CSV table of C-alpha atoms in Angstrom, one decimal:
chain,number,residue,atom,x,y,z
A,271,UNK,CA,17.1,-34.0,-4.8
A,272,UNK,CA,16.0,-29.9,-4.8
A,273,UNK,CA,12.9,-29.4,-6.9
A,274,UNK,CA,13.3,-26.6,-9.4
A,275,UNK,CA,11.6,-23.3,-8.6
A,276,UNK,CA,10.3,-22.7,-11.6
A,277,UNK,CA,8.8,-26.6,-10.8
A,278,UNK,CA,7.4,-25.8,-7.7
A,279,UNK,CA,3.9,-24.5,-8.0
A,280,UNK,CA,3.1,-27.5,-10.5
A,281,UNK,CA,4.6,-29.8,-7.8
A,282,UNK,CA,2.7,-28.7,-5.1
A,283,UNK,CA,-0.4,-28.4,-6.9
A,284,UNK,CA,-0.5,-32.2,-7.5
A,285,UNK,CA,-0.7,-32.5,-3.9
A,286,UNK,CA,1.3,-32.3,-0.5
A,287,UNK,CA,0.9,-31.3,2.7
A,288,UNK,CA,-2.4,-28.9,3.0
A,289,UNK,CA,-2.5,-25.8,5.5
A,290,UNK,CA,-5.1,-23.8,6.5
A,291,UNK,CA,-4.8,-20.1,4.2
A,292,UNK,CA,-7.0,-16.6,5.6
A,293,UNK,CA,-7.7,-13.7,3.2
A,294,UNK,CA,-9.3,-10.6,4.9
A,295,UNK,CA,-10.0,-7.3,4.6
A,296,UNK,CA,-11.2,-4.7,7.2
A,297,UNK,CA,-14.9,-5.7,6.3
A,298,UNK,CA,-14.4,-9.0,4.2
A,299,UNK,CA,-13.0,-12.6,4.2
A,300,UNK,CA,-12.2,-12.9,0.7
A,301,UNK,CA,-10.8,-16.9,1.3
A,302,UNK,CA,-11.0,-19.3,4.1
A,303,UNK,CA,-9.7,-23.0,3.2
A,304,UNK,CA,-6.9,-25.7,3.0
A,305,UNK,CA,-4.0,-25.0,0.5
A,306,UNK,CA,-1.1,-27.1,-0.6
A,307,UNK,CA,1.0,-23.2,-1.2
A,308,UNK,CA,0.6,-19.9,-1.6
A,309,UNK,CA,2.9,-17.0,-3.2
A,310,UNK,CA,2.8,-13.7,-1.0
A,311,UNK,CA,3.6,-10.6,-3.0
A,312,UNK,CA,6.0,-9.1,-0.3
A,313,UNK,CA,7.4,-6.0,0.0
A,314,UNK,CA,10.8,-7.6,-1.0
A,315,UNK,CA,9.9,-9.7,-3.3
A,316,UNK,CA,7.4,-12.8,-3.5
A,317,UNK,CA,7.4,-15.0,-0.4
A,318,UNK,CA,6.7,-19.1,-1.5
A,319,UNK,CA,5.0,-20.8,1.3
A,320,UNK,CA,4.6,-24.5,1.9
A,321,UNK,CA,3.4,-26.3,5.0
A,322,UNK,CA,5.7,-26.0,7.9
A,323,UNK,CA,7.4,-22.9,6.7
A,324,UNK,CA,9.5,-21.2,9.4
A,325,UNK,CA,7.2,-18.5,11.1
A,326,UNK,CA,7.1,-15.0,9.7
A,327,UNK,CA,5.4,-11.5,9.7
A,328,UNK,CA,6.0,-9.5,6.4
A,329,UNK,CA,4.2,-6.2,4.3
A,330,UNK,CA,2.4,-7.1,1.3
A,331,UNK,CA,3.0,-5.0,-1.6
A,332,UNK,CA,0.4,-4.1,-4.3
A,333,UNK,CA,0.7,-7.2,-6.3
A,334,UNK,CA,-1.0,-10.8,-7.3
A,335,UNK,CA,-1.4,-13.5,-4.6
A,336,UNK,CA,-1.4,-16.9,-6.1
A,337,UNK,CA,-2.7,-19.6,-3.8
A,338,UNK,CA,-3.1,-23.6,-4.7
A,339,UNK,CA,-6.4,-25.0,-3.1
A,340,UNK,CA,-6.6,-28.3,-2.1
A,341,UNK,CA,-9.3,-29.1,-4.0
A,342,UNK,CA,-9.7,-27.1,-7.6
A,343,UNK,CA,-7.2,-25.3,-9.7
A,344,UNK,CA,-4.5,-22.2,-8.6
A,345,UNK,CA,-6.1,-19.2,-8.1
A,346,UNK,CA,-4.7,-15.6,-8.7
A,347,UNK,CA,-6.3,-12.7,-6.3
A,348,UNK,CA,-4.9,-9.5,-6.5
A,349,UNK,CA,-4.0,-7.5,-3.4
A,350,UNK,CA,-3.1,-3.9,-2.1
A,351,UNK,CA,-1.0,-3.6,0.7
A,352,UNK,CA,-1.4,-5.5,4.0
A,353,UNK,CA,0.4,-8.0,6.2
A,354,UNK,CA,0.9,-11.3,6.0
A,355,UNK,CA,1.7,-14.3,8.9
A,356,UNK,CA,3.3,-17.2,8.4
A,357,UNK,CA,2.5,-19.3,11.5
A,358,UNK,CA,2.3,-23.1,12.9
A,359,UNK,CA,-1.8,-23.0,12.3
A,360,UNK,CA,-0.9,-21.6,8.7
A,361,UNK,CA,-0.8,-18.5,7.2
A,362,UNK,CA,-3.2,-15.4,7.9
A,363,UNK,CA,-3.4,-12.5,5.5
A,364,UNK,CA,-4.7,-9.3,6.4
A,365,UNK,CA,-5.0,-7.1,3.6
A,366,UNK,CA,-5.6,-3.1,3.0
A,367,UNK,CA,-7.6,-4.5,-0.3
A,368,UNK,CA,-8.1,-7.8,-2.1
A,369,UNK,CA,-10.2,-9.3,-5.3
A,370,UNK,CA,-12.7,-7.3,-6.4
A,371,UNK,CA,-12.1,-4.7,-3.8
A,372,UNK,CA,-8.7,-3.8,-5.5
A,373,UNK,CA,-10.3,-2.9,-9.3
A,374,UNK,CA,-12.5,-0.9,-7.2
A,375,UNK,CA,-10.2,1.1,-5.1
A,376,UNK,CA,-8.2,1.8,-8.3
A,377,UNK,CA,-11.0,3.1,-9.8
A,378,UNK,CA,-11.5,5.3,-6.9
A,379,UNK,CA,-8.0,6.6,-7.0
A,380,UNK,CA,-7.8,7.2,-10.9
A,381,UNK,CA,-11.2,9.4,-10.3
A,382,UNK,CA,-9.7,11.0,-7.3
A,383,UNK,CA,-6.5,11.9,-9.5
A,384,UNK,CA,-8.7,13.2,-12.8
A,385,UNK,CA,-10.7,15.5,-10.4
A,386,UNK,CA,-7.6,17.1,-8.8
A,387,UNK,CA,-5.6,17.2,-12.4
A,388,UNK,CA,-9.4,19.0,-13.7
A,389,UNK,CA,-9.5,21.0,-10.6
A,390,UNK,CA,-5.5,22.1,-11.3
A,391,UNK,CA,-6.7,22.9,-14.6
A,392,UNK,CA,-9.1,25.5,-13.6
A,393,UNK,CA,-7.0,26.7,-11.0
A,394,UNK,CA,-6.3,31.0,-11.8
A,395,UNK,CA,-3.2,31.8,-12.8
A,396,UNK,CA,-1.1,34.6,-10.9
A,397,UNK,CA,-1.6,34.7,-7.0
A,398,UNK,CA,-2.9,31.2,-7.5
A,399,UNK,CA,0.0,29.9,-8.9
A,400,UNK,CA,2.1,27.9,-6.6
A,401,UNK,CA,5.2,29.7,-7.6
A,402,UNK,CA,3.2,33.3,-6.6
A,403,UNK,CA,2.5,31.0,-3.3
A,404,UNK,CA,6.0,30.7,-2.5
A,405,UNK,CA,6.8,34.3,-3.4
A,406,UNK,CA,4.4,35.7,-0.9
A,407,UNK,CA,5.7,33.5,1.6
A,408,UNK,CA,9.3,34.5,1.4
A,409,UNK,CA,8.0,38.3,1.4
A,410,UNK,CA,6.0,37.3,4.7
A,411,UNK,CA,9.4,35.6,6.2
A,412,UNK,CA,10.8,38.9,5.0
A,413,UNK,CA,8.6,41.1,6.6
A,414,UNK,CA,8.5,39.1,9.9
A,415,UNK,CA,12.3,39.1,10.3
A,416,UNK,CA,12.6,42.7,9.8
A,417,UNK,CA,9.5,43.2,12.5
A,418,UNK,CA,11.9,41.3,14.9
A,419,UNK,CA,15.4,43.5,13.7
A,420,UNK,CA,13.2,46.3,14.7
A,421,UNK,CA,11.8,45.2,17.8
A,422,UNK,CA,15.1,43.8,19.3
A,423,UNK,CA,16.7,47.3,18.5
A,424,UNK,CA,14.1,49.2,20.4
A,425,UNK,CA,14.2,47.0,23.1
A,426,UNK,CA,18.0,48.0,23.8
A,427,UNK,CA,17.4,51.6,23.8
C-alpha cells in the first residue's frame, strides 16, 4: 500500500530508518546529524529523500530545506543556492548560504540594490544617460568605419 505524498513527512517523523545529513556553507557547518527525511529545494522542484534513496547530485534553488531529525520536531532552514549529494552514506548539502546566513545575505543584497537605485537617480542626464552613451558609441563606430574606408582607398592608389 503506497503512502500518499501529503502524509509522507508525518509518517516519516514518527520514525523510520535514519541516515546522516550534513548541511554546510563555505565557512560554517549548519547541521550534522541523523534524520529520517529531508526535503531539498532542487532547481527542478523539491526532492524528498529517505534512507536508501537512489544516489543523485542536484543543484539547489533558493527555498526552504525541511529536515526531520531522529530526535525532535521537523526543522526548516532557508537555503540560497548550492548542491546536494545523495549517496549511500547519507546526504551532503553544500549551500551558498543557509540558515541565518540567508537573511544576512538578503539584507546585504537589498542594501546594495538601494545604493544602486540612489546612485542612478543622482546621475546627471545628458551625456551620462544610457541613451546618450549608445549614441556616442554609434557615432564612434561610424567614424571608425569612415576612417577604414578612407585608409583602404588610399592604399589602392
